[in-house]
Coordinates of N, CA and C in Angstrom, one line a residue:
N1 N -63.2 -124.9 -70.1 CA -63.0 -125.7 -71.3 C -62.2 -124.9 -72.4
P2 N -61.2 -125.5 -72.9 CA -60.4 -124.8 -73.9 C -61.2 -124.6 -75.2
N3 N -60.9 -123.6 -75.8 CA -61.6 -123.2 -77.1 C -61.0 -124.2 -78.2
P4 N -61.9 -124.9 -78.9 CA -61.4 -125.8 -80.0 C -60.6 -125.2 -81.0
A5 N -60.8 -123.9 -81.3 CA -60.0 -123.2 -82.3 C -58.6 -123.0 -81.8
D6 N -58.5 -122.7 -80.5 CA -57.1 -122.6 -79.9 C -56.4 -123.9 -80.0
T7 N -57.1 -125.0 -79.7 CA -56.4 -126.3 -79.8 C -56.0 -126.7 -81.2
V8 N -56.8 -126.4 -82.2 CA -56.4 -126.6 -83.6 C -55.2 -125.8 -83.9
Y9 N -55.3 -124.5 -83.6 CA -54.2 -123.6 -83.9 C -52.9 -124.1 -83.2
S10 N -53.0 -124.5 -82.0 CA -51.8 -124.9 -81.3 C -51.2 -126.2 -81.9
T11 N -52.1 -127.1 -82.3 CA -51.6 -128.4 -82.9 C -51.0 -128.1 -84.2
M12 N -51.6 -127.2 -85.0 CA -51.0 -126.9 -86.3 C -49.7 -126.1 -86.2
T13 N -49.6 -125.2 -85.2 CA -48.4 -124.5 -85.0 C -47.3 -125.4 -84.6
C14 N -47.5 -126.4 -83.7 CA -46.5 -127.4 -83.3 C -46.1 -128.2 -84.5
D15 N -47.0 -128.6 -85.3 CA -46.7 -129.4 -86.5 C -45.8 -128.7 -87.4
I16 N -46.1 -127.4 -87.6 CA -45.2 -126.6 -88.5 C -43.9 -126.4 -87.9
L17 N -43.8 -126.1 -86.7 CA -42.5 -125.8 -86.0 C -41.7 -127.1 -86.0
R18 N -42.3 -128.3 -85.8 CA -41.6 -129.5 -85.8 C -41.0 -129.8 -87.2
W19 N -41.8 -129.5 -88.2 CA -41.3 -129.7 -89.6 C -40.1 -128.7 -89.9
I20 N -40.3 -127.5 -89.5 CA -39.2 -126.5 -89.8 C -37.9 -126.8 -89.1
F21 N -38.0 -127.1 -87.8 CA -36.8 -127.3 -87.0 C -36.3 -128.7 -86.9
L22 N -37.1 -129.7 -87.1 CA -36.7 -131.1 -86.9 C -36.7 -131.9 -88.2
E23 N -37.5 -131.6 -89.2 CA -37.6 -132.4 -90.4 C -37.1 -131.8 -91.6
S24 N -37.2 -130.5 -91.8 CA -36.8 -129.9 -93.1 C -35.3 -129.7 -93.1
D25 N -34.7 -129.4 -94.2 CA -33.3 -129.0 -94.4 C -33.2 -127.6 -94.6
A26 N -34.2 -126.8 -94.3 CA -34.2 -125.3 -94.5 C -33.1 -124.7 -93.7
Q27 N -32.5 -123.7 -94.2 CA -31.5 -122.9 -93.5 C -32.2 -122.0 -92.5
I28 N -31.8 -122.1 -91.3 CA -32.4 -121.3 -90.2 C -31.5 -120.2 -89.8
L29 N -31.9 -119.0 -89.9 CA -31.1 -117.8 -89.6 C -31.6 -117.2 -88.2
G30 N -30.7 -117.0 -87.3 CA -31.0 -116.5 -86.0 C -29.9 -115.6 -85.5
F31 N -30.2 -115.1 -84.3 CA -29.2 -114.3 -83.6 C -29.2 -114.7 -82.2
A32 N -28.1 -115.3 -81.7 CA -28.1 -115.8 -80.3 C -29.3 -116.7 -80.1
H33 N -29.5 -117.6 -80.9 CA -30.8 -118.3 -81.0 C -31.0 -119.5 -80.0
R34 N -30.0 -119.7 -79.1 CA -30.2 -120.8 -78.2 C -31.4 -120.7 -77.3
H35 N -31.7 -119.5 -76.8 CA -32.8 -119.3 -75.9 C -34.1 -119.5 -76.7
D36 N -34.2 -119.0 -77.9 CA -35.3 -119.2 -78.8 C -35.6 -120.6 -79.0
L37 N -34.5 -121.4 -79.3 CA -34.7 -122.8 -79.5 C -35.2 -123.5 -78.3
R38 N -34.8 -123.1 -77.1 CA -35.3 -123.7 -75.9 C -36.8 -123.4 -75.7
M39 N -37.2 -122.2 -76.0 CA -38.6 -121.9 -75.9 C -39.4 -122.7 -76.9
I40 N -39.0 -122.8 -78.2 CA -39.7 -123.5 -79.2 C -39.7 -125.0 -78.8
S41 N -38.6 -125.5 -78.3 CA -38.6 -126.9 -77.8 C -39.6 -127.2 -76.7
S42 N -39.7 -126.3 -75.8 CA -40.7 -126.4 -74.7 C -42.1 -126.4 -75.3
Y43 N -42.3 -125.5 -76.3 CA -43.7 -125.4 -76.9 C -44.1 -126.7 -77.6
I44 N -43.2 -127.2 -78.4 CA -43.5 -128.4 -79.2 C -43.3 -129.7 -78.4
G45 N -42.7 -129.7 -77.3 CA -42.5 -130.8 -76.4 C -41.4 -131.8 -76.9
E46 N -40.4 -131.2 -77.7 CA -39.3 -132.0 -78.2 C -38.1 -131.1 -78.2
D47 N -36.9 -131.7 -77.9 CA -35.7 -131.0 -78.0 C -35.3 -130.7 -79.4
I48 N -34.8 -129.5 -79.7 CA -34.3 -129.1 -81.0 C -32.8 -129.0 -80.9
P49 N -32.1 -130.0 -81.5 CA -30.6 -129.9 -81.4 C -30.1 -128.8 -82.3
I50 N -29.0 -128.2 -81.9 CA -28.3 -127.3 -82.8 C -27.8 -128.0 -84.0
A51 N -28.2 -127.6 -85.2 CA -27.9 -128.4 -86.4 C -27.1 -127.5 -87.3
P52 N -26.4 -128.2 -88.3 CA -25.5 -127.4 -89.2 C -26.3 -126.4 -90.1
N53 N -27.6 -126.6 -90.2 CA -28.4 -125.7 -91.0 C -28.9 -124.4 -90.2
F54 N -28.4 -124.3 -88.9 CA -28.7 -123.2 -88.1 C -27.6 -122.2 -88.2
L55 N -27.8 -121.0 -88.7 CA -26.8 -120.0 -88.9 C -27.0 -118.9 -87.9
D56 N -26.0 -118.7 -87.0 CA -26.1 -117.7 -85.9 C -25.4 -116.5 -86.4
V57 N -26.1 -115.4 -86.7 CA -25.5 -114.2 -87.2 C -24.7 -113.5 -86.2
Q58 N -25.0 -113.7 -84.9 CA -24.1 -113.2 -83.8 C -22.7 -113.7 -83.9
L59 N -22.6 -115.0 -84.1 CA -21.3 -115.6 -84.2 C -20.5 -115.2 -85.4
L60 N -21.2 -115.1 -86.5 CA -20.6 -114.6 -87.8 C -20.1 -113.2 -87.6
A61 N -20.9 -112.3 -87.0 CA -20.5 -110.9 -86.8 C -19.4 -110.8 -85.8
S62 N -19.4 -111.6 -84.8 CA -18.3 -111.6 -83.8 C -17.0 -112.0 -84.4
H63 N -17.0 -113.0 -85.3 CA -15.7 -113.4 -85.9 C -15.2 -112.3 -86.9
K64 N -16.2 -111.8 -87.7 CA -15.8 -110.7 -88.6 C -15.3 -109.5 -87.9
M65 N -15.9 -109.1 -86.8 CA -15.5 -107.9 -86.1 C -14.1 -108.1 -85.5
A66 N -13.8 -109.3 -85.0 CA -12.5 -109.7 -84.4 C -11.5 -109.6 -85.5
D67 N -11.8 -110.2 -86.7 CA -10.9 -110.2 -87.8 C -10.6 -108.7 -88.2
D68 N -11.6 -107.9 -88.3 CA -11.4 -106.5 -88.7 C -10.5 -105.7 -87.7
L69 N -10.6 -106.1 -86.5 CA -9.9 -105.4 -85.4 C -8.5 -106.0 -85.2
G70 N -8.2 -107.1 -86.0 CA -6.9 -107.8 -85.9 C -6.8 -108.6 -84.6
A71 N -7.9 -109.0 -84.0 CA -7.9 -109.7 -82.8 C -8.4 -111.1 -83.0
S72 N -8.0 -112.0 -82.2 CA -8.6 -113.3 -82.2 C -10.0 -113.3 -81.6
S73 N -10.9 -114.0 -82.3 CA -12.3 -114.0 -81.7 C -12.3 -114.8 -80.4
D74 N -11.2 -115.5 -80.1 CA -11.2 -116.2 -78.8 C -10.9 -115.2 -77.6
I75 N -10.3 -114.0 -77.9 CA -10.1 -113.1 -76.8 C -11.2 -112.1 -76.6
M76 N -12.2 -112.2 -77.4 CA -13.4 -111.3 -77.2 C -14.0 -111.8 -75.9
S77 N -14.2 -110.8 -74.9 CA -14.7 -111.2 -73.6 C -16.2 -111.6 -73.7
S78 N -17.0 -111.0 -74.6 CA -18.4 -111.3 -74.7 C -18.8 -111.1 -76.2
L79 N -19.9 -111.8 -76.5 CA -20.4 -111.7 -77.9 C -21.1 -110.3 -78.0
P80 N -21.1 -109.7 -79.2 CA -21.8 -108.4 -79.4 C -23.3 -108.7 -79.5
G81 N -24.0 -107.7 -79.0 CA -25.5 -107.8 -79.2 C -25.9 -107.3 -80.5
L82 N -27.2 -107.5 -80.8 CA -27.7 -107.1 -82.1 C -27.5 -105.6 -82.4
K83 N -27.7 -104.8 -81.4 CA -27.5 -103.3 -81.6 C -26.1 -103.0 -81.9
S84 N -25.1 -103.6 -81.3 CA -23.7 -103.4 -81.6 C -23.4 -103.9 -83.0
C85 N -23.9 -105.0 -83.3 CA -23.6 -105.6 -84.7 C -24.2 -104.6 -85.8
C86 N -25.4 -104.2 -85.6 CA -26.0 -103.3 -86.5 C -25.3 -102.0 -86.6
S87 N -24.9 -101.5 -85.5 CA -24.1 -100.2 -85.5 C -22.8 -100.4 -86.2
Y88 N -22.1 -101.5 -86.0 CA -20.8 -101.8 -86.6 C -20.9 -102.0 -88.1
F89 N -21.8 -102.8 -88.6 CA -21.9 -103.2 -90.0 C -22.8 -102.3 -90.8
L90 N -23.8 -101.7 -90.2 CA -24.8 -100.9 -91.0 C -24.5 -99.4 -90.9
E91 N -24.3 -98.9 -89.7 CA -24.0 -97.5 -89.7 C -22.7 -97.1 -90.3
A92 N -21.7 -98.0 -90.2 CA -20.4 -97.8 -90.8 C -20.5 -97.7 -92.3
S93 N -21.5 -98.4 -92.9 CA -21.6 -98.4 -94.3 C -22.6 -97.3 -94.8
G94 N -23.1 -96.5 -93.8 CA -24.0 -95.4 -94.2 C -25.4 -95.8 -94.3
K95 N -25.8 -97.1 -94.0 CA -27.1 -97.5 -94.1 C -27.9 -97.3 -92.8
K96 N -29.1 -96.8 -92.9 CA -30.0 -96.6 -91.8 C -31.3 -97.3 -92.1
M97 N -32.0 -97.7 -91.1 CA -33.3 -98.3 -91.3 C -34.3 -97.3 -90.8
N98 N -34.8 -96.5 -91.6 CA -35.9 -95.5 -91.2 C -37.2 -96.0 -91.8
G99 N -37.8 -97.0 -91.1 CA -39.0 -97.6 -91.6 C -40.2 -96.8 -91.3
Q100 N -41.3 -97.3 -91.8 CA -42.6 -96.6 -91.7 C -43.1 -96.7 -90.2
N101 N -42.7 -97.8 -89.5 CA -43.2 -98.0 -88.2 C -42.2 -97.4 -87.2
S102 N -42.1 -96.1 -87.2 CA -41.0 -95.4 -86.4 C -41.3 -95.6 -84.9
N103 N -42.5 -96.0 -84.5 CA -42.8 -96.3 -83.1 C -42.1 -97.5 -82.6
L104 N -41.5 -98.3 -83.5 CA -40.7 -99.5 -83.1 C -39.3 -99.2 -82.7
Y105 N -38.9 -98.0 -83.0 CA -37.5 -97.6 -82.7 C -37.4 -96.8 -81.5
D106 N -36.2 -96.9 -80.9 CA -35.9 -96.0 -79.7 C -35.4 -94.7 -80.3
D107 N -36.2 -93.6 -80.1 CA -35.9 -92.3 -80.7 C -34.5 -91.8 -80.3
D108 N -34.0 -92.2 -79.2 CA -32.6 -91.7 -78.8 C -31.6 -92.3 -79.7
M109 N -31.8 -93.5 -80.3 CA -30.8 -94.1 -81.1 C -31.0 -93.8 -82.6
K110 N -32.2 -93.5 -83.0 CA -32.5 -93.0 -84.3 C -32.1 -94.0 -85.4
S111 N -31.9 -95.3 -85.1 CA -31.6 -96.2 -86.2 C -32.1 -97.6 -85.9
W112 N -31.2 -98.5 -85.5 CA -31.6 -99.9 -85.5 C -32.1 -100.4 -84.1
S113 N -32.2 -99.6 -83.1 CA -32.5 -100.0 -81.8 C -34.0 -100.3 -81.7
L114 N -34.4 -101.5 -81.5 CA -35.8 -101.9 -81.3 C -36.2 -101.7 -79.9
L115 N -37.4 -101.3 -79.6 CA -37.8 -101.0 -78.2 C -37.8 -102.3 -77.4
K116 N -37.2 -102.2 -76.3 CA -37.1 -103.4 -75.4 C -38.5 -103.8 -74.8
N117 N -39.4 -102.8 -74.7 CA -40.7 -103.1 -74.1 C -41.5 -104.0 -75.0
E118 N -41.3 -104.0 -76.3 CA -41.9 -105.0 -77.2 C -41.2 -106.3 -77.1
Q119 N -39.9 -106.4 -77.0 CA -39.2 -107.6 -76.8 C -39.6 -108.3 -75.5
C120 N -39.9 -107.6 -74.5 CA -40.2 -108.2 -73.2 C -41.7 -108.2 -72.9
S121 N -42.5 -107.9 -73.9 CA -44.0 -107.9 -73.7 C -44.5 -109.4 -73.7
N122 N -45.7 -109.5 -73.4 CA -46.3 -110.9 -73.3 C -46.7 -111.5 -74.6
W123 N -45.8 -112.3 -75.1 CA -45.9 -112.9 -76.4 C -46.9 -114.1 -76.4
A124 N -47.3 -114.5 -75.2 CA -48.2 -115.7 -75.1 C -49.7 -115.2 -75.3
Q125 N -49.9 -113.9 -75.0 CA -51.2 -113.3 -75.1 C -51.6 -113.1 -76.6
R126 N -52.8 -113.6 -76.9 CA -53.4 -113.5 -78.3 C -54.6 -112.6 -78.2
P127 N -54.8 -111.8 -79.3 CA -53.9 -111.7 -80.4 C -52.7 -110.8 -80.1
L128 N -51.7 -111.0 -80.9 CA -50.5 -110.1 -80.7 C -50.9 -108.7 -81.1
T129 N -50.2 -107.7 -80.5 CA -50.5 -106.3 -80.9 C -49.8 -105.9 -82.2
A130 N -50.3 -104.9 -82.8 CA -49.6 -104.4 -84.0 C -48.2 -104.1 -83.8
N131 N -47.8 -103.5 -82.6 CA -46.4 -103.3 -82.3 C -45.6 -104.5 -82.2
Q132 N -46.2 -105.6 -81.6 CA -45.5 -106.9 -81.5 C -45.3 -107.5 -82.8
L133 N -46.3 -107.4 -83.7 CA -46.1 -108.0 -85.1 C -45.0 -107.2 -85.8
G134 N -45.1 -105.9 -85.7 CA -44.1 -105.0 -86.3 C -42.7 -105.3 -85.8
Y135 N -42.6 -105.5 -84.5 CA -41.3 -105.8 -83.9 C -40.7 -107.1 -84.4
A136 N -41.6 -108.2 -84.4 CA -41.2 -109.5 -84.9 C -40.7 -109.4 -86.3
G137 N -41.5 -108.7 -87.2 CA -41.1 -108.6 -88.6 C -39.8 -107.9 -88.8
L138 N -39.6 -106.8 -88.0 CA -38.3 -106.1 -88.1 C -37.2 -106.8 -87.6
D139 N -37.4 -107.5 -86.5 CA -36.4 -108.3 -85.8 C -35.9 -109.4 -86.8
A140 N -36.8 -110.0 -87.5 CA -36.4 -111.0 -88.5 C -35.7 -110.4 -89.8
A141 N -36.3 -109.3 -90.2 CA -35.8 -108.7 -91.5 C -34.4 -108.1 -91.3
V142 N -34.1 -107.6 -90.1 CA -32.8 -107.0 -89.9 C -31.7 -108.0 -90.0
L143 N -32.0 -109.3 -89.6 CA -31.0 -110.3 -89.7 C -30.6 -110.6 -91.2
L144 N -31.5 -110.5 -92.1 CA -31.2 -110.6 -93.5 C -30.3 -109.5 -94.0
V145 N -30.6 -108.3 -93.6 CA -29.8 -107.1 -94.0 C -28.4 -107.2 -93.4
L146 N -28.4 -107.6 -92.1 CA -27.1 -107.7 -91.4 C -26.2 -108.8 -92.0
L147 N -26.8 -109.9 -92.3 CA -26.1 -111.0 -92.9 C -25.5 -110.6 -94.2
A148 N -26.3 -109.9 -95.0 CA -25.8 -109.4 -96.3 C -24.6 -108.4 -96.1
E149 N -24.7 -107.5 -95.1 CA -23.6 -106.6 -94.9 C -22.3 -107.3 -94.4
I150 N -22.5 -108.4 -93.6 CA -21.3 -109.1 -93.1 C -20.7 -109.8 -94.3
V151 N -21.5 -110.4 -95.1 CA -20.9 -111.1 -96.3 C -20.2 -110.1 -97.2
L152 N -20.8 -109.0 -97.4 CA -20.2 -108.0 -98.4 C -19.0 -107.3 -97.8
S153 N -18.9 -107.2 -96.5 CA -17.7 -106.5 -95.9 C -16.5 -107.3 -95.9

């Protein structure tokens, strides 16, 4: 028998996600977010179309990097990853993210590289671990910093 608290939580979560992604006009910031949207769509049981209020920082960064290099963004063979974008826009400007949760970083990179083992961990298992929560928060926060640097550069 399913736990009633889990059912209530799941229903409320689906309602909130439907409102955010399907009903509100909130600006949604993401990075290569198509996979995330497919996962959320699967969870709520409805397709989430790509909408004008969805801002993909990966695409913005790609176009800006191509412009800076004097190349057409059409000739870029692949889109840059989050690590590449952070290195390009943040390390070039002298900004580093030396947060309190240093265990979330790859010590070899000493800056923006989040550990892949948290990204690939079991996000369906509850409760989430402290490292997963820290990873999720940092993953979201870095997009705001990255967007600001793209706009300022």
